[in-house]
Structures are given as structure tokens and as C-alpha cells.
Coordinates of C-alpha atoms in Angstrom, one line a residue:
M376 CA 121.7 90.7 94.7
L377 CA 124.3 89.3 94.9
D378 CA 127.5 91.3 95.8
L379 CA 130.8 89.9 94.8
T380 CA 134.1 91.2 96.7
Y381 CA 137.1 91.5 94.2
E382 CA 141.0 91.5 94.9
T383 CA 143.2 93.9 93.0
P384 CA 145.4 92.8 90.6
K385 CA 149.1 92.7 90.6
P386 CA 151.1 95.5 88.6
K387 CA 152.7 93.9 85.6
V388 CA 156.7 93.6 86.3
I389 CA 159.3 94.4 84.1
A390 CA 163.0 93.4 84.3
G391 CA 165.3 95.7 83.0
A392 CA 169.0 95.1 82.7
K393 CA 169.5 96.6 86.2
Q394 CA 166.4 96.9 88.0
D395 CA 162.6 95.7 87.7
W396 CA 159.7 98.3 86.6
E397 CA 156.2 98.7 86.6
L398 CA 153.5 99.5 84.1
V399 CA 151.5 102.8 84.4
I400 CA 149.0 103.1 81.6
G401 CA 145.9 105.3 80.3
L402 CA 143.8 105.3 78.4
E403 CA 142.3 107.9 75.7
V404 CA 139.5 106.0 73.6
H405 CA 137.6 107.4 70.6
A406 CA 134.0 106.2 70.1
Q407 CA 131.7 106.4 67.6
V408 CA 128.5 107.6 68.9
S409 CA 126.0 105.4 67.5
S410 CA 123.3 108.0 65.3
N411 CA 121.9 108.6 62.2
A412 CA 123.5 111.9 61.8
K413 CA 126.7 113.7 62.7
L414 CA 127.4 115.7 65.4
F415 CA 126.4 119.3 63.5
S416 CA 125.0 117.8 60.5
G417 CA 122.2 116.3 58.9
A418 CA 124.7 113.9 56.8
S419 CA 124.4 110.2 57.4
T420 CA 126.6 108.6 59.5
K421 CA 126.3 104.8 57.4
F422 CA 129.2 103.0 57.1
G423 CA 130.7 102.0 53.5
A424 CA 128.9 104.3 51.3
E425 CA 130.6 105.5 47.7
P426 CA 133.4 108.1 49.1
N427 CA 132.5 112.0 49.6
S428 CA 128.5 110.8 49.2
N429 CA 127.7 111.3 53.4
V430 CA 128.8 115.2 52.9
A431 CA 126.7 118.1 53.9
F432 CA 128.0 121.6 53.1
V433 CA 129.3 122.1 56.9
D434 CA 131.1 119.0 56.6
A435 CA 132.8 120.4 53.5
G436 CA 134.0 123.7 55.9
M437 CA 131.9 126.2 52.9
P438 CA 131.9 129.1 54.3
G439 CA 128.8 131.1 56.2
M440 CA 127.4 127.2 56.8
L441 CA 126.8 126.7 60.8
P442 CA 126.9 123.8 63.0
V443 CA 123.8 122.7 64.5
I444 CA 124.1 120.3 67.5
N445 CA 122.7 116.8 67.2
E446 CA 120.6 115.9 69.9
E447 CA 120.3 112.1 69.7
C448 CA 124.6 112.9 70.1
I449 CA 124.3 114.6 73.1
A450 CA 121.8 112.1 74.6
Q451 CA 124.3 109.2 73.6
A452 CA 127.3 110.9 75.6
V453 CA 125.2 111.2 78.5
R454 CA 124.0 107.7 78.4
T455 CA 127.2 106.8 78.3
G456 CA 128.1 108.3 81.3
L457 CA 125.6 107.3 83.3
G458 CA 126.6 103.7 82.4
L459 CA 129.8 104.6 83.6
K460 CA 128.5 106.1 87.1
A461 CA 130.0 108.9 86.0
E462 CA 129.0 112.8 86.5
I463 CA 126.7 114.9 84.1
N464 CA 128.1 117.9 83.4
L465 CA 124.2 120.4 82.9
Y466 CA 126.6 123.0 81.7
S467 CA 128.9 122.4 78.5
A468 CA 130.5 124.1 75.5
F469 CA 132.4 123.8 72.5
D470 CA 135.9 124.6 71.5
R471 CA 137.7 124.9 68.1
K472 CA 140.9 123.2 68.5
N473 CA 143.1 124.7 65.7
Y474 CA 145.9 122.4 63.9
F475 CA 146.6 121.1 61.0
Y476 CA 144.1 118.5 59.8
P477 CA 143.9 117.1 56.4
D478 CA 141.2 115.6 55.8
L479 CA 138.9 118.2 57.9
P480 CA 138.2 121.1 55.7
Q481 CA 137.5 123.7 58.2
G482 CA 140.9 123.7 59.2
Y483 CA 140.0 123.3 62.6
Q484 CA 138.1 120.7 65.0
I485 CA 135.2 121.5 67.2
S486 CA 135.7 120.3 71.0
Q487 CA 135.5 120.3 74.3
L488 CA 138.3 120.7 76.5
Y489 CA 136.9 123.4 79.1
H490 CA 133.5 122.2 79.8
P491 CA 132.8 118.7 79.0
I492 CA 129.2 116.9 78.9
V493 CA 131.3 113.5 81.3
G494 CA 132.9 114.3 83.9
V495 CA 134.5 111.7 86.9
G496 CA 133.2 108.0 86.4
E497 CA 134.5 105.1 87.0
V498 CA 134.5 101.3 85.3
L499 CA 135.0 97.7 86.7
V500 CA 137.5 95.9 85.0
E501 CA 137.6 91.7 85.5
L502 CA 140.6 90.2 85.3
G503 CA 140.0 86.4 86.2
S504 CA 137.7 85.0 89.5
G505 CA 137.7 87.0 91.7
V506 CA 140.2 89.9 90.5
A507 CA 138.9 93.0 89.1
R508 CA 140.8 96.5 89.1
T509 CA 138.1 99.9 89.6
V510 CA 139.4 102.3 86.4
R511 CA 138.5 105.6 87.2
I512 CA 137.2 107.6 84.1
E513 CA 138.3 111.5 83.8
R514 CA 135.5 113.3 81.6
I515 CA 134.1 112.1 78.2
H516 CA 133.7 115.0 75.8
L517 CA 131.7 115.4 72.1
E518 CA 133.9 116.1 69.1
Q519 CA 133.8 115.7 65.7
D520 CA 135.9 112.8 63.7
A521 CA 138.2 113.7 61.2
G522 CA 138.0 112.6 57.4
K523 CA 140.1 109.6 56.1
S524 CA 143.3 110.3 53.6
I525 CA 144.1 107.3 51.3
H526 CA 147.9 107.7 49.7
D527 CA 147.8 103.9 48.2
M528 CA 145.7 104.4 45.3
D529 CA 148.3 106.7 43.2
P530 CA 151.9 106.8 42.9
T531 CA 151.6 110.8 42.9
M532 CA 148.6 112.4 44.7
S533 CA 146.9 111.5 47.5
F534 CA 142.8 111.3 47.8
V535 CA 141.0 112.2 51.0
D536 CA 137.4 110.7 51.8
L537 CA 135.2 113.5 53.9
N538 CA 132.6 111.0 54.7
R539 CA 133.6 110.4 58.3
T540 CA 134.3 113.6 59.0
G541 CA 131.9 115.5 61.2
V542 CA 130.6 112.0 62.4
A543 CA 130.5 112.3 66.4
L544 CA 133.1 110.9 69.0
M545 CA 133.0 110.2 72.6
E546 CA 136.7 110.4 73.6
I547 CA 136.6 108.4 77.1
V548 CA 139.7 109.6 78.9
S549 CA 141.0 107.7 82.0
M550 CA 143.0 108.1 84.4
P551 CA 146.7 106.3 84.6
D552 CA 145.1 103.5 87.1
I553 CA 145.7 100.3 84.7
R554 CA 149.0 98.4 85.1
G555 CA 149.5 95.7 82.5
P556 CA 148.7 95.2 78.8
E557 CA 146.4 92.3 79.6
E558 CA 144.5 94.9 81.9
A559 CA 144.8 98.0 79.2
A560 CA 142.8 95.3 76.8
A561 CA 140.0 94.1 79.7
Y562 CA 139.3 97.8 80.4
V563 CA 138.5 98.7 76.2
S564 CA 136.8 94.9 76.0
K565 CA 134.3 96.5 78.8
L566 CA 134.3 99.7 77.6
R567 CA 133.4 98.0 74.6
Q568 CA 130.3 95.9 76.5
I569 CA 129.0 98.4 78.2
M570 CA 128.5 100.6 75.2
R571 CA 127.0 98.5 73.0
Y572 CA 124.1 97.5 76.2
L573 CA 123.3 101.0 75.8
G574 CA 123.5 101.2 71.8
T575 CA 125.8 104.0 72.3
C576 CA 128.7 102.8 70.3
D577 CA 128.4 99.3 68.2
G578 CA 132.4 99.3 69.3
N579 CA 133.3 97.6 65.5
M580 CA 137.7 98.2 65.7
Q581 CA 137.9 97.2 62.5
N582 CA 135.6 99.6 61.0
G583 CA 137.1 102.5 63.3
S584 CA 133.6 102.8 65.0
M585 CA 136.3 102.5 68.4
R586 CA 140.1 103.3 68.8
A587 CA 142.1 104.6 71.6
D588 CA 145.4 106.3 72.0
V589 CA 147.9 104.6 74.5
N590 CA 149.4 106.2 77.2
V591 CA 152.0 104.5 78.3
S592 CA 155.1 104.8 80.7
I593 CA 157.4 103.0 83.4
C594 CA 158.0 103.6 87.0
A595 CA 159.7 101.7 89.8
P596 CA 158.3 99.9 92.0
G597 CA 156.7 101.9 94.9
Q598 CA 156.9 105.1 93.0
Y599 CA 152.8 104.6 91.7
E600 CA 152.0 104.2 95.4
K601 CA 153.4 107.6 96.1
Y602 CA 151.9 109.3 92.8
Q603 CA 148.5 107.7 94.4
E604 CA 149.4 109.0 97.9
S605 CA 149.8 112.7 96.6
G606 CA 148.5 112.5 92.9
D607 CA 151.9 113.7 92.3
F608 CA 152.5 113.0 88.3
S609 CA 156.4 113.8 88.9
H610 CA 157.0 110.0 90.6
L611 CA 155.4 108.1 87.2
G612 CA 158.0 108.3 84.3
T613 CA 157.4 110.2 80.9
R614 CA 154.4 109.1 79.3
C615 CA 154.8 108.8 75.7
E616 CA 151.3 108.2 73.9
I617 CA 150.4 105.6 71.2
K618 CA 148.3 106.7 68.9
N619 CA 144.8 105.4 66.8
M620 CA 145.3 101.6 68.0
N621 CA 142.2 99.6 66.7
S622 CA 142.8 95.7 67.9
L623 CA 143.0 94.4 71.0
R624 CA 145.9 92.1 70.4
F625 CA 147.9 95.2 68.8
I626 CA 147.3 97.4 72.1
Q627 CA 149.2 94.9 74.0
A628 CA 151.6 94.3 71.9
A629 CA 152.0 97.7 72.1
I630 CA 152.5 98.2 75.6
E631 CA 154.8 95.7 75.9
V632 CA 157.1 96.9 73.3
E633 CA 156.9 100.7 74.3
A634 CA 157.6 99.6 78.2
K635 CA 160.8 98.3 76.1
R636 CA 161.6 100.2 74.6
Q637 CA 161.6 103.3 77.3
I638 CA 163.3 100.9 80.1
A639 CA 166.3 100.5 77.5
I640 CA 166.8 104.6 77.2
V641 CA 166.5 104.8 80.8
E642 CA 168.6 102.3 82.2
G643 CA 171.5 103.5 79.4
G644 CA 171.3 107.0 80.9
G645 CA 169.2 108.7 78.8
T646 CA 165.6 110.5 79.3
V647 CA 162.5 109.7 77.7
S648 CA 160.9 112.5 75.3
Q649 CA 156.5 112.4 75.4
E650 CA 155.8 112.5 72.2
T651 CA 153.3 110.8 70.1
R652 CA 154.0 106.6 68.8
L653 CA 152.7 104.8 66.2
Y654 CA 152.8 100.8 66.3
D655 CA 153.9 99.0 63.7
P656 CA 153.1 95.2 64.3
D657 CA 155.2 94.3 61.4
K658 CA 158.4 95.3 62.7
G659 CA 157.3 95.4 66.5
E660 CA 158.7 98.3 67.1
T661 CA 157.0 101.9 67.9
R662 CA 158.2 104.8 66.0
S663 CA 157.9 108.6 66.6
M664 CA 155.4 110.3 65.0
R665 CA 155.6 113.9 66.5
S666 CA 156.7 115.2 69.7
K667 CA 153.9 115.6 72.5
E668 CA 151.7 118.8 71.6
E669 CA 149.6 120.2 74.7
A670 CA 146.8 122.5 74.7
H671 CA 148.5 125.5 73.6
D672 CA 149.9 124.2 70.7
Y673 CA 146.8 123.5 69.2
R674 CA 145.3 126.8 70.0
Y675 CA 142.1 125.9 71.5
F676 CA 139.2 129.0 72.0
P677 CA 135.3 128.6 72.5
D678 CA 133.6 128.2 69.2
P679 CA 132.0 131.0 68.6
D680 CA 128.9 129.2 66.2
L681 CA 127.9 127.6 69.2
L682 CA 126.5 128.8 72.3
P683 CA 127.0 127.1 75.4
L684 CA 124.9 123.7 75.6
E685 CA 122.9 123.8 78.7
I686 CA 120.7 120.3 79.3
E687 CA 118.1 120.3 82.9
Q688 CA 118.6 117.6 85.4
A689 CA 114.6 116.3 84.2
W690 CA 115.9 115.3 80.9
V691 CA 119.0 113.6 82.6
D692 CA 116.9 111.8 84.4
D693 CA 114.1 110.9 82.5
L694 CA 117.4 109.3 80.2
A695 CA 118.7 107.3 83.3
A696 CA 115.5 105.9 84.3
H697 CA 115.1 104.3 80.8
L698 CA 118.6 102.6 80.5
P699 CA 118.7 99.2 80.0
E700 CA 120.2 96.3 82.8
L701 CA 123.8 96.9 82.2
P702 CA 126.3 93.8 81.9
D703 CA 127.5 93.3 85.3
E704 CA 123.7 94.3 87.2
K705 CA 123.0 91.3 84.8
R706 CA 125.8 89.0 85.1
L707 CA 124.9 88.7 88.9
R708 CA 121.3 88.6 88.3
F709 CA 121.9 85.6 85.7
M710 CA 124.3 84.1 89.0
E711 CA 121.2 84.7 91.8
E712 CA 118.1 84.0 89.3
F713 CA 119.3 81.0 87.6
G714 CA 122.1 79.6 89.8
L715 CA 125.4 80.2 87.5
S716 CA 128.8 80.5 88.7
D717 CA 130.5 84.0 87.6
Y718 CA 132.7 82.5 84.8
D719 CA 129.1 81.0 83.1
S720 CA 127.4 84.2 83.9
G721 CA 130.3 86.3 82.7
V722 CA 130.6 84.3 79.3
L723 CA 126.1 84.6 79.1
T724 CA 126.3 88.3 79.3
A725 CA 129.3 89.0 77.4
D726 CA 127.2 90.3 74.6
T727 CA 123.5 91.9 74.6
A728 CA 122.4 88.8 71.8
D729 CA 123.9 85.9 74.2
A730 CA 122.3 87.2 77.4
A731 CA 119.5 87.5 75.2
Y732 CA 119.2 84.2 73.2
F733 CA 120.0 82.6 76.9
E734 CA 117.3 84.0 79.1
E735 CA 115.0 82.8 76.1
V736 CA 116.0 79.0 76.7
A737 CA 116.1 79.6 80.0
K738 CA 112.6 80.5 80.7
G739 CA 110.6 78.4 82.6
R740 CA 113.3 75.7 82.7
D741 CA 116.7 74.7 84.8
G742 CA 119.2 77.8 84.2
K743 CA 122.2 75.8 84.8
M744 CA 120.8 73.3 82.3
A745 CA 120.2 75.9 79.8
A746 CA 123.6 77.8 80.2
N747 CA 125.3 74.5 80.1
W748 CA 123.4 73.9 76.5
V749 CA 123.9 77.5 75.5
I750 CA 127.8 77.7 76.6
N751 CA 128.7 73.9 75.3
E752 CA 127.2 72.7 72.6
L753 CA 125.4 76.2 70.8
F754 CA 128.6 78.0 71.1
G755 CA 130.9 75.5 70.7
R756 CA 129.0 74.3 67.1
L757 CA 128.9 77.6 66.1
K758 CA 132.5 78.3 66.6
K759 CA 133.0 74.9 64.5
D760 CA 130.9 76.6 62.1
D761 CA 133.3 79.7 60.7
D762 CA 133.0 81.2 64.2
K763 CA 128.8 82.6 63.3
A764 CA 127.5 85.1 65.9
I765 CA 124.4 84.1 67.7
T766 CA 122.6 86.2 65.7
E767 CA 123.0 83.0 62.8
S768 CA 122.5 80.5 65.1
P769 CA 120.5 77.9 62.8
V770 CA 118.7 76.8 66.2
S771 CA 116.3 78.9 67.9
P772 CA 115.6 79.5 71.6
A773 CA 112.4 77.6 71.5
Q774 CA 113.9 74.6 69.4
L775 CA 117.1 74.2 71.9
G776 CA 114.5 74.8 74.8
G777 CA 112.5 72.2 73.1
I778 CA 115.5 70.0 73.4
I779 CA 115.8 70.7 77.3
D780 CA 112.8 69.7 77.6
L781 CA 112.6 66.5 75.9
I782 CA 115.5 65.5 78.0
A783 CA 113.9 66.8 81.8
S784 CA 111.0 64.8 80.7
D785 CA 113.3 61.4 80.5
T786 CA 111.7 61.5 76.9
I787 CA 116.0 61.3 75.1
S788 CA 118.5 60.5 76.8
G789 CA 121.9 63.2 77.5
K790 CA 123.7 61.3 74.6
I791 CA 120.7 61.1 71.9
A792 CA 119.7 65.0 73.2
K793 CA 123.3 65.7 71.6
D794 CA 122.2 63.6 68.2
L795 CA 119.2 65.4 68.2
F796 CA 120.8 69.1 68.4
E797 CA 122.9 68.4 65.4
I798 CA 119.7 67.1 63.3
V799 CA 118.0 70.8 64.8
Y800 CA 121.6 72.4 63.7
T801 CA 121.4 71.1 60.1
E802 CA 118.1 70.5 59.0
G803 CA 116.0 72.4 61.3
G804 CA 112.2 71.1 62.7
D805 CA 110.6 70.5 65.7
P806 CA 112.9 68.8 68.4
A807 CA 109.3 66.6 69.4
E808 CA 108.2 65.7 66.1
I809 CA 112.2 64.6 65.3
V810 CA 112.0 62.1 68.1
E811 CA 108.6 61.1 67.3
A812 CA 109.3 60.3 64.0
R813 CA 112.5 58.7 63.8
G814 CA 111.8 56.9 67.1
M815 CA 115.0 57.9 69.1
K816 CA 112.9 57.9 72.0
Q817 CA 114.7 56.9 75.4
V818 CA 113.5 53.4 76.2
T819 CA 112.1 52.8 79.8
D820 CA 110.9 49.9 80.2
L821 CA 112.5 47.5 82.1
G822 CA 112.1 44.4 80.4
P823 CA 114.5 45.0 76.9
I824 CA 117.0 46.4 79.5
E825 CA 117.2 43.3 82.3
A826 CA 117.1 41.3 79.2
A827 CA 119.8 43.0 77.4
L828 CA 122.3 43.2 80.3
D829 CA 121.5 39.3 81.4
E830 CA 122.8 38.4 78.2
I831 CA 126.1 41.0 78.7
I832 CA 126.2 39.2 82.2
A833 CA 126.1 35.3 80.8
A834 CA 128.8 36.4 78.2
N835 CA 131.4 38.1 80.1
P836 CA 131.1 35.9 83.8
A837 CA 135.1 37.1 84.1
Q838 CA 134.0 40.4 84.2
V839 CA 131.0 40.2 86.6
E840 CA 133.5 38.6 89.4
K841 CA 136.0 41.5 88.7
A842 CA 133.2 44.0 89.0
K843 CA 131.9 42.2 92.5
E844 CA 135.5 42.9 93.6
N845 CA 135.3 46.4 92.6
P846 CA 132.4 48.2 91.8
K847 CA 133.7 51.2 90.0
L848 CA 134.3 48.4 86.9
A849 CA 130.3 48.5 87.1
G850 CA 130.7 51.6 84.3
W851 CA 131.4 48.8 81.3
F852 CA 128.4 46.9 81.9
V853 CA 126.3 50.1 82.0
G854 CA 128.6 51.0 78.3
Q855 CA 127.2 47.4 77.5
V856 CA 123.8 48.4 77.8
M857 CA 123.3 51.9 75.9
K858 CA 125.8 50.4 73.2
A859 CA 123.4 47.6 73.0
T860 CA 120.1 49.7 73.1
G861 CA 121.3 52.1 70.6
G862 CA 122.2 54.4 73.5
K863 CA 118.5 54.6 73.9
A864 CA 118.1 52.9 77.4
N865 CA 117.3 55.7 80.2
P866 CA 121.1 55.9 81.9
K867 CA 119.2 56.1 85.4
A868 CA 117.6 53.0 85.2
V869 CA 120.7 51.4 83.8
N870 CA 122.9 51.9 86.1
E871 CA 120.3 50.8 89.1
L872 CA 119.7 47.9 86.9
V873 CA 123.2 46.8 86.7
A874 CA 124.0 47.6 90.7
K875 CA 121.0 45.2 91.6
K876 CA 122.0 42.8 89.5
L877 CA 125.7 43.1 90.7
A878 CA 125.0 42.3 94.2
G879 CA 123.4 39.6 93.6

């Protein structure tokens, strides 16, 4: 297996009025667990259902109703931890987080503070060719999601939809290892990719399946290195949390805006207050939401209705043994097995469906040719066609493979292959049958090709003399022959014949 060595990217530097400043960023990503039922009830997790239709008695906070742990949610959290090369804690426990939740009927959230299900892990975040940063994961804990408050349906009343209440969330907490807005977006993208490969979260940020709280602080150059050496957070600036970000573009924009706000405060002689803020994309600013709470403000205590969770190592080992191939491993395998570049391999493994499609096309064929056709022709055509997903492609892997086979056997030229691809994309059908029925086969008989070339040479004596003086101009004759034969002439045969004729 290939092994790639990466260079660590430089931190983002923002110039203030008085000095340069560096960014320090940590993220808390909330990922909805892919499961049919909620964390502590049998209610459905299906998105888009009628308001308050996916609510069990436990979710509604009815008296005497007791939570029961959903084993699949635990398994999904463990799979995610394994995918992030993290420690799996065989002992974990749930706590009650008491706080005012208008859309949690219980009046508290069941979460994990003191004993999370997953411990320290890491994510390799690629930021370009040969550049990557390892971001450390501090922990992953399970918790209930809250419901949704709706304030714009009536001028005098607010409404609450409890469908999301009690849905299992994984909160993935990173260390402050991220040093710029682009890195933050790339980190969230990589987490989403890994979880999609694992099948533990669909990563749909528009539907709220994945959202992030972004912690931003600034520090003078050199201070971050002191923090790394000592582990002392006092070397870093005061952090502010930007809540509920559900767009990669907004995450980047919010970090830039918040960093500049903090720089202006510090350079003006003020002090940054630790608080929770919201990003307003219309105004391009962050605004204060509330002062930052600490654990004691929430009044955590062990949930008396749930015993500590103890899992067996053998169960964890079985989950690990059945994990799918993860994106980093798949990308390296594609490079080794198919001879692909790092870039092409990265494009093809960005999504599980893309990777599966490519593998089917490349099976028994030239990997580089298959990659070129999938990336350049198919992806390009799908993007042009309202940015369709690979799962909506009108061209199946078998059809695209058939086109590649016709090129490899010299039945059609590359130019004809592009015309054929468009026919298959818009009309469907078997590529070989289309070529036969429409007379698209490549002309390999040198007789007609030579006759066409002789006519062109005879009609263009001046061009012949120029080509003899400058062999690079021979391409003009090749183009004319291809045009005369409707693009059906074998390009290799034409090139060889042109070179022979001009040399004579």
C-alpha cells in the first residue's frame, strides 16, 4: 500500500492595525445518528413527517415514562469512534443536563459529560496536494436532540415540533488544532465523508442532520506553539462559540468575521468576553446570544433512570471487523491498484456512490482511462445537467464500460466516443449496438484514408512545403483527413501515414 507524507499547513494570519494575529479553532460537530428509532424511545426518526407525529410518551416527557437505550445508536457511535481511530470506552454513563429547553418537554437533556462513549481519536484533513493537518478528537458523546421552535407562523404564538426531540446525536469535540477557516470547512467535510462511508450519519447539513458549533480565538504568532509545548490554554486568547452552523460556506465566513471582531477589541484595549454568538449571514456579522455557560451552570448529575453503560470488548471487536473500507484507505488503494494520481483518487473517493461507480467501470479495464471518463465526461455532464448525483446518472457503469471497451479495441476513436457517450446519456441503449446501427465504427482500412490524404496534399502544395520545413505543421493534415472522413479515421493510422507521405 502506498504511504503518503504530508506537509503541515501554515496557520491563517490576519493583519490587524497594530500586528499580525493567528487563528485557533475548535469544533463541536453534532451529527444525527443514522437509526430508525430515537435514542431512548421507539419513535421514528424519519425526516419530513407531519409535525409531532414521531413522538413517543418518553419524548413528550409524560410522567412515569422511562428511557430505554437503543442498542443500534450505541453501535453507531462506536463505529464512528473506530472510524476516527479513537479509544472506545467500555464504561460510559448518561447524565441529565438541566437547562431551560423550550422544545424538550422533560425539562432536561440526557447527555454524557463525565463518561463519554468514545475517547481520544484523530482525523487527517487534506488541504491540497501533499498538505494535510491531523486534527485530534477529544471525545464523542451521545445525547438527545431537542425539538424545533417555530416563531414565524403566527404573530402572537410560537409553535413546537417535537419530531426531532430525542433523536440520537453524536457530539464530536475536536481539540483546538484547526488554524484557519478553510481548514475548519475541510475538517467538517472529512468528518461527513467518514460518517457517510460508515453509514453512521447521512451528513445532510440542510436538513439539520449535521451542524457545528465553532469555537474561535486569536493569539499572537508564537503563542500557539507555547500552548502546544505546555498544554496551558492561557497562551491562547479567549474563545467565543458560534452556535448552530449548518453550511460550510457560512462556517468559513463566520470565522473570518468573528476573528476580525476579536482583533478589533484586543487592539482597542478591550477584553474579549467568553460567550455564545450567532452568525448573521445577511449582515455579515456575529452577535451575542448568551454569556458562555460552564458545566455548573447546567447542573449536570447522573441520570437516575439509566444505569451506567457497560459494553464488551468482543462486541467492539466484532463491529471493528465489519467496518467498510474508509476513504483514506480507499484513496490509497485506488492510487496503487489503478495507478491514479492523488487528485483523481481523491475526487473518486469523495463519496461512496462515486467510488462504487468507478470501481465497477474500472473492473478489468485500464484504470486511468476509466477515471478520465468518469471524472471528465460523466461528472462534467452530470454537473451540466442540474448537478445530478451519480445515483441519478442515465449512463450505467456497464454502459460507460462498454464505451471504454470500444475505444480500447480501436472500434471507435476518442472523438466518436464522446458523440456516442452523448447518445447513450440522452437516449440510452447498448453502446456496441448503437455503433453498429449508426455506422460509427472507426475506419482502419488505409485505402480510403490514403486516398483522402493524397487529395489534400495535391490541393495544398504550399502547406506541404511548410510542413516539410516545420514537422509540427503536419497536424494540419491530420485534422483535414479526420474532417474528410467524418472523424472515423483511426488517428494513429492517420498520423503515421501523414508522417510517411511528408517524408517522401
